[in-house]
PDB file of C-alpha atoms in Angstrom:
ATOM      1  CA  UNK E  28      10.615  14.335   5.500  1.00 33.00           C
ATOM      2  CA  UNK E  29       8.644  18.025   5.517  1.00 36.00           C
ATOM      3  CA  UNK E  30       5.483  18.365   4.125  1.00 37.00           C
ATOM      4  CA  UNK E  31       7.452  20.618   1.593  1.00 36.00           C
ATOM      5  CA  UNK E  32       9.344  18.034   0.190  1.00 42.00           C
ATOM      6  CA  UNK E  33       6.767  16.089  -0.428  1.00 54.00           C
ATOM      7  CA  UNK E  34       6.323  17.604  -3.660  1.00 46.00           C
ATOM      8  CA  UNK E  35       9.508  16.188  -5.594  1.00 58.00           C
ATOM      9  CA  UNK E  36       7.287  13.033  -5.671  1.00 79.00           C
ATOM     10  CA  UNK E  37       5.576  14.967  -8.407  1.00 71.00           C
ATOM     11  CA  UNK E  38       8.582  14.530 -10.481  1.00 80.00           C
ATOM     12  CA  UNK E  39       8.145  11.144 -12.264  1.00 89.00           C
ATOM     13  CA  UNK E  40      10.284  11.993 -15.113  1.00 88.00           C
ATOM     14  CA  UNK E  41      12.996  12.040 -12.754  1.00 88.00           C
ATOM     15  CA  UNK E  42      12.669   8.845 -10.850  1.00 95.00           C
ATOM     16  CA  UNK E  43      13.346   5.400 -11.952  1.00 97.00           C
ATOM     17  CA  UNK E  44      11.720   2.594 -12.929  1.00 97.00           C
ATOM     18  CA  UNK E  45      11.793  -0.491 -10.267  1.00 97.00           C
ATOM     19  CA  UNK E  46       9.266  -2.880 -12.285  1.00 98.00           C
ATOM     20  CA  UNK E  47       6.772  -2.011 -15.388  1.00 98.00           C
ATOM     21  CA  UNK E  48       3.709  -2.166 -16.151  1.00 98.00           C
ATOM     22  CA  UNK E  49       2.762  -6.458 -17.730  1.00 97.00           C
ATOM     23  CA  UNK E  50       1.543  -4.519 -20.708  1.00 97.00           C
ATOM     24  CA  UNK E  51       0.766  -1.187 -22.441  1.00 97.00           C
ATOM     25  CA  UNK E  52      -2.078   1.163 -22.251  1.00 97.00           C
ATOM     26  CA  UNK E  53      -4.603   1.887 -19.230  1.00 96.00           C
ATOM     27  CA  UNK E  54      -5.655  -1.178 -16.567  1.00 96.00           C
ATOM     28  CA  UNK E  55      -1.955  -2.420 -16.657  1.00 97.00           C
ATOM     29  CA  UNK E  56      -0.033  -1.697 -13.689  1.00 98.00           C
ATOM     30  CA  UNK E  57       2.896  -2.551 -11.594  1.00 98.00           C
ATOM     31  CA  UNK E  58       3.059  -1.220  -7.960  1.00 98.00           C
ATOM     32  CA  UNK E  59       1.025  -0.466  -5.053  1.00 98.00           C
ATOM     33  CA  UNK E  60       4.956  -1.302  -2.760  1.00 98.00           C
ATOM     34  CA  UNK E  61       5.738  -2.713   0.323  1.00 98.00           C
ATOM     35  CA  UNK E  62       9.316  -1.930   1.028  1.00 98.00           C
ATOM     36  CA  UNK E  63      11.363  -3.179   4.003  1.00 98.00           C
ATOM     37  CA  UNK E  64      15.605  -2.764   4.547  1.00 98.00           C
ATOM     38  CA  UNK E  65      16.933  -5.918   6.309  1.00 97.00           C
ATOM     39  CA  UNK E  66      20.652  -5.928   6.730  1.00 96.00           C
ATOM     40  CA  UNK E  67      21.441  -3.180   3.850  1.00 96.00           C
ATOM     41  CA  UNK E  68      19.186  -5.246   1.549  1.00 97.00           C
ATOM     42  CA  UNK E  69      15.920  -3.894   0.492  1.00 98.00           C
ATOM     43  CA  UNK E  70      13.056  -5.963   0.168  1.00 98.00           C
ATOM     44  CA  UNK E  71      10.266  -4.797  -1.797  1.00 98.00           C
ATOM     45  CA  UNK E  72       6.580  -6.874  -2.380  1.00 98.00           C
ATOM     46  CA  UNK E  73       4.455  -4.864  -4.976  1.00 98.00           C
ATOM     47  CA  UNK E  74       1.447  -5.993  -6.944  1.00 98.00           C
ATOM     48  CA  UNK E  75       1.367  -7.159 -10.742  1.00 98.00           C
ATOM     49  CA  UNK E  76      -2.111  -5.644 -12.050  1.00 98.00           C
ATOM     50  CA  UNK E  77      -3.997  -6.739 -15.622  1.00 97.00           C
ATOM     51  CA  UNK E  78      -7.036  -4.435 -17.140  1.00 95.00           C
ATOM     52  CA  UNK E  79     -10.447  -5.838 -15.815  1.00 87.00           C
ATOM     53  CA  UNK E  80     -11.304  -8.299 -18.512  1.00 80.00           C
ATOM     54  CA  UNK E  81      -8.220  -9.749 -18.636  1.00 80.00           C
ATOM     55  CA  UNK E  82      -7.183 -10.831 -14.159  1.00 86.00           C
ATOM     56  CA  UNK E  83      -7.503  -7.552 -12.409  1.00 94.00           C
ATOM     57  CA  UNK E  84      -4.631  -8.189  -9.509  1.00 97.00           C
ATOM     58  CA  UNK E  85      -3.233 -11.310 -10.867  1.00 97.00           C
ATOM     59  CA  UNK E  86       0.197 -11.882  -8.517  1.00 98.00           C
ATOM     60  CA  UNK E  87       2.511  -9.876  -5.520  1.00 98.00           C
ATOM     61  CA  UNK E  88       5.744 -10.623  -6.064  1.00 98.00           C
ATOM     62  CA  UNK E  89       8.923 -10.213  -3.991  1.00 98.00           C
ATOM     63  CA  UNK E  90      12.295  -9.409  -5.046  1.00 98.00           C
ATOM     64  CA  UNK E  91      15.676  -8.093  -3.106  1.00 98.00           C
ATOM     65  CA  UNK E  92      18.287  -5.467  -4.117  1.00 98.00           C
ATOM     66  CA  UNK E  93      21.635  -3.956  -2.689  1.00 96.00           C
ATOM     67  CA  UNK E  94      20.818  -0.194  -3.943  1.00 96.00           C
ATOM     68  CA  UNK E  95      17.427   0.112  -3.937  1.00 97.00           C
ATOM     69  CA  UNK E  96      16.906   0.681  -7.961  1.00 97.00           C
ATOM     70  CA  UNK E  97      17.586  -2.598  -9.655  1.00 98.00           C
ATOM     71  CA  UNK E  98      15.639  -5.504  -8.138  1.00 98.00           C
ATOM     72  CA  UNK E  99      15.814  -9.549  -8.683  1.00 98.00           C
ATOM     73  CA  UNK E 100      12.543 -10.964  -8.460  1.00 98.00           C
ATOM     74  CA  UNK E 101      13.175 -13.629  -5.054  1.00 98.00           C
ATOM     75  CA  UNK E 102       8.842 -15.521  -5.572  1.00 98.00           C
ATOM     76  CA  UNK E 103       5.745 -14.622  -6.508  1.00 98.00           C
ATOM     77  CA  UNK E 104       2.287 -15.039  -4.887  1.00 98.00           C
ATOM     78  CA  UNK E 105      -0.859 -15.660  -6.693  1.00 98.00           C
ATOM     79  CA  UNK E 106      -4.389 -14.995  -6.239  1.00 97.00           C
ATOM     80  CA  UNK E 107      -5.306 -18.109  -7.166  1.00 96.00           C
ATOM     81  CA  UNK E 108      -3.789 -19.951  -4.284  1.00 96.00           C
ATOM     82  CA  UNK E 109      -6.350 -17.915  -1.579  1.00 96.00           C
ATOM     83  CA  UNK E 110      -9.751 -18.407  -3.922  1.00 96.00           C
ATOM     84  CA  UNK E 111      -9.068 -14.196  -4.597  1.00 97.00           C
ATOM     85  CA  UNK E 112     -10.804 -12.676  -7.046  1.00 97.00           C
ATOM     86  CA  UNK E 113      -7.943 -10.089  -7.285  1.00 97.00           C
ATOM     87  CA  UNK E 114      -4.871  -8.988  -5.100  1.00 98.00           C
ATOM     88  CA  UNK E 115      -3.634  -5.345  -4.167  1.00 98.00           C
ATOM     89  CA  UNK E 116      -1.709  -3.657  -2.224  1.00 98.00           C
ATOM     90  CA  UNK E 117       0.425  -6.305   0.246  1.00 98.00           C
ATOM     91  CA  UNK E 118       2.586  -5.474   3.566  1.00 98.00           C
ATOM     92  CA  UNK E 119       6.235  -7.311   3.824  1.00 98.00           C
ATOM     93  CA  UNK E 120       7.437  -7.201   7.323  1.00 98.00           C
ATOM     94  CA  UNK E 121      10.111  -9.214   9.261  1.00 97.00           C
ATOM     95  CA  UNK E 122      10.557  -9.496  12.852  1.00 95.00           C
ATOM     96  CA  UNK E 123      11.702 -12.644  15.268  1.00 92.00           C
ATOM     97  CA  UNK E 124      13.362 -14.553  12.476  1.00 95.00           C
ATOM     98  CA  UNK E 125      10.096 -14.496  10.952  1.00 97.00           C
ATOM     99  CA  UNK E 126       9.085 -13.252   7.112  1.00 98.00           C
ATOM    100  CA  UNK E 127       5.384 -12.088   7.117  1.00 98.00           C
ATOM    101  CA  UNK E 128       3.314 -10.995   3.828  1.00 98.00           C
ATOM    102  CA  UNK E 129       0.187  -9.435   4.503  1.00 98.00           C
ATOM    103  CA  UNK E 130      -2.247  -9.814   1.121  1.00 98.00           C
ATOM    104  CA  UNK E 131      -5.101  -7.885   0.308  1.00 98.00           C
ATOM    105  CA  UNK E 132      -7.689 -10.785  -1.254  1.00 98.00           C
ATOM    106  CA  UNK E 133     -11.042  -9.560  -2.957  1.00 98.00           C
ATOM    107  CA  UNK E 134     -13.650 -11.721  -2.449  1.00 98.00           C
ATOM    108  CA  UNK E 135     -15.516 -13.523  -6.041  1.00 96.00           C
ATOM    109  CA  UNK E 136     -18.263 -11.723  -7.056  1.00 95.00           C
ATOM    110  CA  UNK E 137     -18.672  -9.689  -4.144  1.00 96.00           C
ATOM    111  CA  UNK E 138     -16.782  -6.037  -3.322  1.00 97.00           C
ATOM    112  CA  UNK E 139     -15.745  -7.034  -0.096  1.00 98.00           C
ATOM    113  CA  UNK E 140     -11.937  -7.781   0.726  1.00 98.00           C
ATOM    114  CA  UNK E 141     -10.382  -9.138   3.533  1.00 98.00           C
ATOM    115  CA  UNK E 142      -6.080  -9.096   4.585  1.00 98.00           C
ATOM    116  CA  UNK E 143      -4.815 -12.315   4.832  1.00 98.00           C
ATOM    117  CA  UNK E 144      -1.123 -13.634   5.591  1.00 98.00           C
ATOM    118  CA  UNK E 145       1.541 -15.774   4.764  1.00 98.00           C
ATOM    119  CA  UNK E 146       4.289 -16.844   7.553  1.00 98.00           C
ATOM    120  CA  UNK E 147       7.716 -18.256   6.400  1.00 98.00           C
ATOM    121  CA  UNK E 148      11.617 -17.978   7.487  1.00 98.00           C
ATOM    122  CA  UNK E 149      12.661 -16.747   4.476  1.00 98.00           C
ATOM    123  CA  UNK E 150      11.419 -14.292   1.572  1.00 98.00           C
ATOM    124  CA  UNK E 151      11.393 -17.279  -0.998  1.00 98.00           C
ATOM    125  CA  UNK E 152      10.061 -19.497   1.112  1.00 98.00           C
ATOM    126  CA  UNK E 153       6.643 -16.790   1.344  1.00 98.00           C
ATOM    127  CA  UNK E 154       4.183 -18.584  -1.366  1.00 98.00           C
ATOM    128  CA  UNK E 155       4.647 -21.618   0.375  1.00 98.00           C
ATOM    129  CA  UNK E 156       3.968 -20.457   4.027  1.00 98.00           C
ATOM    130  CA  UNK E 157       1.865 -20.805   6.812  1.00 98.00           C
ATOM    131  CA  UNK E 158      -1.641 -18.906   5.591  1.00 98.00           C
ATOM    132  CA  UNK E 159      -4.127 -17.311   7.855  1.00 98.00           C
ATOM    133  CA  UNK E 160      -6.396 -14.510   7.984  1.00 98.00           C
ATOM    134  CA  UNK E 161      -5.135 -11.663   9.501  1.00 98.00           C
ATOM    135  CA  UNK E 162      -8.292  -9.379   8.873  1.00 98.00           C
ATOM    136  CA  UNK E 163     -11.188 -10.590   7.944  1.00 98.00           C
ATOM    137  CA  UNK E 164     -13.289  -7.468   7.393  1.00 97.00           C
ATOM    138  CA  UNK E 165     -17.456  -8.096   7.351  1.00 97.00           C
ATOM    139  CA  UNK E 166     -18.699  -9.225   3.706  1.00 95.00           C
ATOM    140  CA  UNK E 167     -22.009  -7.416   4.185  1.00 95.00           C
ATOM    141  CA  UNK E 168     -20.739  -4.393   6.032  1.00 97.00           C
ATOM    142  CA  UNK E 169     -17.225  -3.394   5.227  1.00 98.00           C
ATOM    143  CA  UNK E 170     -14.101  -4.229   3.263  1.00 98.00           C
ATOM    144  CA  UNK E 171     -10.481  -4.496   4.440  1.00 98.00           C
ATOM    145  CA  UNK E 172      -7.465  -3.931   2.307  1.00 98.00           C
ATOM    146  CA  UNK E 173      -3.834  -2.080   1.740  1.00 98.00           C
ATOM    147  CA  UNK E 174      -2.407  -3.131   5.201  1.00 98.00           C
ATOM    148  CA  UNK E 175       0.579  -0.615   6.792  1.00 98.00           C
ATOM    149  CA  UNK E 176       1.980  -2.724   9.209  1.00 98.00           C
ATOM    150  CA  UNK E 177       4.299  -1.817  11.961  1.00 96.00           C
ATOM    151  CA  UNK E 178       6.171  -3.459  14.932  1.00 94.00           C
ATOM    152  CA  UNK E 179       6.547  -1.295  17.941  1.00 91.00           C
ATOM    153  CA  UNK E 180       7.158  -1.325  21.750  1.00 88.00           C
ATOM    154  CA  UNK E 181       3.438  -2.135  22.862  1.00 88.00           C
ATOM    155  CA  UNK E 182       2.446  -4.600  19.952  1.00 92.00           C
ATOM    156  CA  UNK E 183       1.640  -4.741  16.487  1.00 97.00           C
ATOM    157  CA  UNK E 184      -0.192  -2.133  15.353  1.00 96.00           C
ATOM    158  CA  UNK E 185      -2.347  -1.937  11.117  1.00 98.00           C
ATOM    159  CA  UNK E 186      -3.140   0.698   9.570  1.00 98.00           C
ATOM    160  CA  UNK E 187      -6.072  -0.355   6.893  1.00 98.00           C
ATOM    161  CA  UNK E 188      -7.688   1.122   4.413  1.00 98.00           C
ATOM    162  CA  UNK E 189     -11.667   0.684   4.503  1.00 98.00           C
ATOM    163  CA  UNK E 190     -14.532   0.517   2.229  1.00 98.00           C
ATOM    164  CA  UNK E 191     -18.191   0.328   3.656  1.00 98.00           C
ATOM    165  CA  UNK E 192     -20.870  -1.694   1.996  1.00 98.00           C
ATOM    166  CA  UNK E 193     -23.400  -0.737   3.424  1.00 97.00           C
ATOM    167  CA  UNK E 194     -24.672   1.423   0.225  1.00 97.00           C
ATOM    168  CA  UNK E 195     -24.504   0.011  -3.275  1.00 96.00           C
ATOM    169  CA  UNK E 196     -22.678   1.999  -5.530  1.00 96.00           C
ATOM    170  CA  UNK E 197     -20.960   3.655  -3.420  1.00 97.00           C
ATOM    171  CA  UNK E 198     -18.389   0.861  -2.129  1.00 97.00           C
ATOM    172  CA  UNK E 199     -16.012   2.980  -3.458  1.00 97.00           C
ATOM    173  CA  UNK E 200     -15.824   5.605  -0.409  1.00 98.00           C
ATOM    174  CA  UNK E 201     -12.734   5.164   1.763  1.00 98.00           C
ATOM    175  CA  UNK E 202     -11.151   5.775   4.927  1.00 98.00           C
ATOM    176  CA  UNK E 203      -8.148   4.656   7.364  1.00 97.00           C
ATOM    177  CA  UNK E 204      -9.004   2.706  10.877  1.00 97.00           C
ATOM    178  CA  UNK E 205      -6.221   1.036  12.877  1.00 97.00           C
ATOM    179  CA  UNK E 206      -5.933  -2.708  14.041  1.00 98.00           C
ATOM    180  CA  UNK E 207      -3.791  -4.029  16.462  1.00 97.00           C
ATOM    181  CA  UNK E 208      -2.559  -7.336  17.738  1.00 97.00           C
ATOM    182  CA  UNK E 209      -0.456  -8.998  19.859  1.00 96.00           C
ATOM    183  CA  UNK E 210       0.857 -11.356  18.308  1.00 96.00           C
ATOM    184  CA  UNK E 211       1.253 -10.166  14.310  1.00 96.00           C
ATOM    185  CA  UNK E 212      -0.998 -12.353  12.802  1.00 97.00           C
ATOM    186  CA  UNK E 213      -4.484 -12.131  14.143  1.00 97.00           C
ATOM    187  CA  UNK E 214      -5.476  -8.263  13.905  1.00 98.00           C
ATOM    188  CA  UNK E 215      -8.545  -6.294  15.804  1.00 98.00           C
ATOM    189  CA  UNK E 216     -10.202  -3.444  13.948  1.00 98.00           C
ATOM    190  CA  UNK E 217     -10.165  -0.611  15.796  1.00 96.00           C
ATOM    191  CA  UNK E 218     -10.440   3.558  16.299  1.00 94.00           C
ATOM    192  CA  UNK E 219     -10.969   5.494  12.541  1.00 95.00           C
ATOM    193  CA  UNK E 220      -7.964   7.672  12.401  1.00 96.00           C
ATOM    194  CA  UNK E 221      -8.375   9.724   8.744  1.00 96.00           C
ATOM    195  CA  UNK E 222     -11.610  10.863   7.222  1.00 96.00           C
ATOM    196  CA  UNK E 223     -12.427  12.340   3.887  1.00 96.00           C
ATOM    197  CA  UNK E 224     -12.977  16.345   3.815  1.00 96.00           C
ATOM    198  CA  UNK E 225     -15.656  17.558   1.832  1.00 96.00           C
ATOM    199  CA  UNK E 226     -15.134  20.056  -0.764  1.00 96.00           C
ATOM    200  CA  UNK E 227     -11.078  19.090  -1.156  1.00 96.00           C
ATOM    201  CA  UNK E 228      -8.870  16.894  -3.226  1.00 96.00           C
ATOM    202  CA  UNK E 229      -9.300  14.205  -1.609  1.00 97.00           C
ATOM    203  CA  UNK E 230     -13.509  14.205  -0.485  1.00 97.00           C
ATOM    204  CA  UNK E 231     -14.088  10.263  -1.844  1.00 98.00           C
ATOM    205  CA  UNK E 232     -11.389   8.669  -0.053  1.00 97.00           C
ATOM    206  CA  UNK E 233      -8.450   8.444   2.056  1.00 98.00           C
ATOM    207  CA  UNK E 234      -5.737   5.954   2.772  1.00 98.00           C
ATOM    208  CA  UNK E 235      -2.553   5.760   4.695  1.00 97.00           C
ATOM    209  CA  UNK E 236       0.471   4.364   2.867  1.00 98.00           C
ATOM    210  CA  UNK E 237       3.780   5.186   4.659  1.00 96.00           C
ATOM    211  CA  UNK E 238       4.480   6.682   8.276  1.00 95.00           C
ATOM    212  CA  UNK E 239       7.156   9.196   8.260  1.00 91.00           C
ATOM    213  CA  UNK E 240       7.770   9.893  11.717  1.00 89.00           C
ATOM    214  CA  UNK E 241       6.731   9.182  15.067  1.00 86.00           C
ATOM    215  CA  UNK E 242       7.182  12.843  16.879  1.00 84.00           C
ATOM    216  CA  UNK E 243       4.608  14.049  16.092  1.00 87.00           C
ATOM    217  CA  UNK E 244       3.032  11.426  13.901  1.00 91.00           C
ATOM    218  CA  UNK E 245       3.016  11.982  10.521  1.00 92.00           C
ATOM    219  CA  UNK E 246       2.169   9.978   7.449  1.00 95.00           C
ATOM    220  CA  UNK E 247       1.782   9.559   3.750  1.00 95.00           C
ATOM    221  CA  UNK E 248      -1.998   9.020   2.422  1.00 97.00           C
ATOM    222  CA  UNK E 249      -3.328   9.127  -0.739  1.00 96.00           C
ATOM    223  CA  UNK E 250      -6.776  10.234  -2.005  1.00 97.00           C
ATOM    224  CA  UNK E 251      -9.431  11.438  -4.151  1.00 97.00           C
ATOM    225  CA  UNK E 252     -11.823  13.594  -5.160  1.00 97.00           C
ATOM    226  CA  UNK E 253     -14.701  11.890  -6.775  1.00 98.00           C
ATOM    227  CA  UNK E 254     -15.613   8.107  -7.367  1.00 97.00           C
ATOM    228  CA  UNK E 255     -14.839   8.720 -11.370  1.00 96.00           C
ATOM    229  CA  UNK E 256     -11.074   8.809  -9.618  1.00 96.00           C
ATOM    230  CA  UNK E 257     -10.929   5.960  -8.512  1.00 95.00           C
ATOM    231  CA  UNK E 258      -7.504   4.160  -8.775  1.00 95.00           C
ATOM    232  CA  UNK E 259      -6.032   7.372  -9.827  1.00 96.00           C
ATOM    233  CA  UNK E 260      -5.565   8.678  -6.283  1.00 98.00           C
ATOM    234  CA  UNK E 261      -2.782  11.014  -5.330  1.00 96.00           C
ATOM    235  CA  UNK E 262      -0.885  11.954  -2.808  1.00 96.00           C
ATOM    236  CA  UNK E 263      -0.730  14.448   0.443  1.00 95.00           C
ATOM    237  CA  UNK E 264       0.523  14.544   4.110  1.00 94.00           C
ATOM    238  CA  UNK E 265      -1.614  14.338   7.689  1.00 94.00           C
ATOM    239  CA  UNK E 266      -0.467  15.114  10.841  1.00 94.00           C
ATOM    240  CA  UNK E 267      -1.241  15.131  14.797  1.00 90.00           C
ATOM    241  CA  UNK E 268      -0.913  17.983  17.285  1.00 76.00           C
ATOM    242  CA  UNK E 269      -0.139  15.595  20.212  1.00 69.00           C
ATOM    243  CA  UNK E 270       0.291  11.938  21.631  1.00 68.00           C
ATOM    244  CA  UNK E 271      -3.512  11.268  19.857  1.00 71.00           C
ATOM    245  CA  UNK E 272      -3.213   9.418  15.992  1.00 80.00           C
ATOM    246  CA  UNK E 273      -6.051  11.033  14.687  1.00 88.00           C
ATOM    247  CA  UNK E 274      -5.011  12.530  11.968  1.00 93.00           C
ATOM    248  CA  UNK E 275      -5.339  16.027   9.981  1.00 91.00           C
ATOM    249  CA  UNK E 276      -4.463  16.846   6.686  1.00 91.00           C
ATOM    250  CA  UNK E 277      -1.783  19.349   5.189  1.00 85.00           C
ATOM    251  CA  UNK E 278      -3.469  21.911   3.561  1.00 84.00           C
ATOM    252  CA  UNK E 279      -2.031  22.365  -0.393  1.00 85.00           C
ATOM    253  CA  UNK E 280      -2.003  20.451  -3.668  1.00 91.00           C
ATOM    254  CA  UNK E 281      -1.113  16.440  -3.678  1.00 94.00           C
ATOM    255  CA  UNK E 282       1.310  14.756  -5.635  1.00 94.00           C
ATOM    256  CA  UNK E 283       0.454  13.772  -8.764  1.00 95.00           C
ATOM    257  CA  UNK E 284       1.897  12.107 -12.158  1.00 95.00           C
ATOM    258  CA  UNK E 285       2.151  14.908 -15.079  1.00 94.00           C
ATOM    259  CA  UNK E 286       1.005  11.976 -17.496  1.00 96.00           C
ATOM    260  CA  UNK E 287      -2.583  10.341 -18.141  1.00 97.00           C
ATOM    261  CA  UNK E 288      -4.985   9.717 -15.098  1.00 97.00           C
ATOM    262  CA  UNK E 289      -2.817  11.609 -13.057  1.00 96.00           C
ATOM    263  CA  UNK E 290      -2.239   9.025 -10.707  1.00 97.00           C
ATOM    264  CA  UNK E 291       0.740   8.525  -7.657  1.00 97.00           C
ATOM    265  CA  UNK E 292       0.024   6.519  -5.239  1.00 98.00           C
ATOM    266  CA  UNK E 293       0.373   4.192  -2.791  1.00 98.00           C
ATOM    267  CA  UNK E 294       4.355   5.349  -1.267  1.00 97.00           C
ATOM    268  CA  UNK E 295       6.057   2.875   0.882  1.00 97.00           C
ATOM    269  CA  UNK E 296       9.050   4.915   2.337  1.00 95.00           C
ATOM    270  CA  UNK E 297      12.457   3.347   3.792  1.00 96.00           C
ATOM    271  CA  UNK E 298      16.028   4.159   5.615  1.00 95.00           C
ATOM    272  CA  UNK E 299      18.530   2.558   3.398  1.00 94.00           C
ATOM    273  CA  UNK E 300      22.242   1.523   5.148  1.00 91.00           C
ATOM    274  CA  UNK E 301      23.635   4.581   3.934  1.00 91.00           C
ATOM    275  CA  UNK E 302      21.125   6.634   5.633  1.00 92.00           C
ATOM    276  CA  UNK E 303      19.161   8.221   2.594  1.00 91.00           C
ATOM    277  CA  UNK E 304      15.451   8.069   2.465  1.00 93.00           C
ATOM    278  CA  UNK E 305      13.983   6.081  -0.620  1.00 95.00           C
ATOM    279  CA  UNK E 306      10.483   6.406  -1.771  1.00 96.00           C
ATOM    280  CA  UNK E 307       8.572   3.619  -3.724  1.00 97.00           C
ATOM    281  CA  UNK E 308       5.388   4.532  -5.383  1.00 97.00           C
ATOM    282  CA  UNK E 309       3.152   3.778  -8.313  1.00 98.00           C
ATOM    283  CA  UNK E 310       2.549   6.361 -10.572  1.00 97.00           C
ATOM    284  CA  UNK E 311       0.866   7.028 -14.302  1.00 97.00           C
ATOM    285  CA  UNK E 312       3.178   6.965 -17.487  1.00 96.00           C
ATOM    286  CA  UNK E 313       2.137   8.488 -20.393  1.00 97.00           C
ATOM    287  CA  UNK E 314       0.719   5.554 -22.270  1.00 97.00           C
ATOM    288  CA  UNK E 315      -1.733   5.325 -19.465  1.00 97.00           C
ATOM    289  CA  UNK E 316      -0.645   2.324 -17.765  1.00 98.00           C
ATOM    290  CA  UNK E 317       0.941   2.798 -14.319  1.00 98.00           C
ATOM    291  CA  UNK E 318       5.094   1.788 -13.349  1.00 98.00           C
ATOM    292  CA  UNK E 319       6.019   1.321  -9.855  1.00 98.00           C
ATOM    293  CA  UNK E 320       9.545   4.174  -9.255  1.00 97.00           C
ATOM    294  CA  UNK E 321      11.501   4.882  -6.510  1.00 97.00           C
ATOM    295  CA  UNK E 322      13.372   8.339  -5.986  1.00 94.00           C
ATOM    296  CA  UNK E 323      15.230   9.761  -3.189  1.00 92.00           C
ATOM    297  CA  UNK E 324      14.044  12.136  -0.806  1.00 89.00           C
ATOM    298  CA  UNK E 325      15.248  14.071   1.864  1.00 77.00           C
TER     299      UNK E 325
END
């Protein structure tokens, strides 16, 4: 994918609809994807959101498909099973024979979050599997949430969106560190790789959803401009010069819906069997709630 394709993304009346929103109307939303191709299937874990005064991030829930567009819902996880006051965006991954579901968990009456995980042999078996946290974050100091997880040759590696504490009010602020482990379940917080830029679209927050390509890196990240934007963040591209993952931003407009808040976010990208690139992302509709779509891109 080119940074100038990125901007058929913006064309939500085009794409299709994997999973509505629970309900009409602003504060209901469906999204925030995880997708993952295993053996031609897809495998997508997105979360199930209610307004505030009626559950905030109530479940994840997993479901399968052969072409990438109509899904059958396989389990679903709920926050009520890890004491969460709410759940967002997750991370599906598979690797050894082993299914792993990384869950962003808010913490009760507190704006800190931490990334826990669930171990099982099969997608179904997920709600049922081996819990432990991955991430815990620091509940007085900073918040951990909206895992990218990869597999590669010298370990595990997370990239994590993260929210400091330190100031109230402004818990809002975001930006993207990377963890790493060994083993895929116990992750170590690490180097910040994607900072805000003052005076641009995206000057409250950044945080990387999808990695494109390896050579050079390159990744998906959405953002925004001011804490009245929050969870209506859009989308752009960053990039590195070299072998280093710090990360620089695309100069030009972000992908956005055409309806409402404006919103597209969070994109989980994959490789189906066939070859073609599929994009998953949550965007606005025009009744204000947001649906989770997929579309093809180059």
């Amino acid at each position: 994918m080119t940074v100038q394709s990125l901007p058929m993304l913006s064309d939500v009346d085009q794409a299709e609809v994997v999973a509505s929103a629970p309900a009409a109307g602003p504060g209901n939303w469906a999204g925030a994807p995880s997708a993952v191709v295993v053996n031609g299937i897809v495998w997508l874990a997105y979360r199930v959101r209610r307004p505030l005064t009626n559950g905030r991030g109530v479940a994840v829930v997993i479901a399968r498909s052969r072409d990438g567009v109509r899904f059958t819902k396989v389990a679903t996880v709920r926050r009520e099973q890890f004491g969460a006051d709410s759940l967002e965006r997750p991370a599906l991954v598979k690797s050894d024979g082993i299914w792993r579901l990384f869950l962003s968990c808010a913490t009760p009456g507190s704006k800190h979050w931490w990334i826990g995980v669930l171990e099982a042999t099969t997608p179904a078996e997920l709600p049922q599997g081996h819990y432990s946290v991955a991430l815990p974050g620091d509940e007085k100091r900073l918040a951990v949430k909206d895992p990218v997880v990869e597999l590669r040759h010298d370990g595990w590696r997370m990239w994590v969106c993260c929210h400091s504490l330190t100031e109230p009010g402004q818990e809002d602020r975001m930006h993207t560190r990377l963890a790493h482990s060994e083993d895929g379940v116990g992750f170590t917080l690490g180097e910040t790789v994607l900072l805000p830029r003052a005076g641009e679209w995206d000057a409250r927050g950044v945080r990387v959803t999808a990695v494109l390509d390896s050579a050079p890196l390159t990744v998906l990240y959405d953002g925004r401009p001011t804490a009245q934007a929050n969870c209506c963040e859009q989308t752009g591209v960053a990039t590195t010069n070299g072998p280093a993952t710090t990360l620089v931003a695309s100069s030009g407009p972000p992908s956005g819906s055409p309806h409402t808040d404006g919103a597209l976010r969070y994109a989980s990208i994959v490789t189906m069997s066939t070859g073609e690139r599929r994009a998953y992302f949550e965007a606005a509709r025009p009744d204000g709630a947001h649906d989770l779509f997929t579309q093809r891109v180059p």
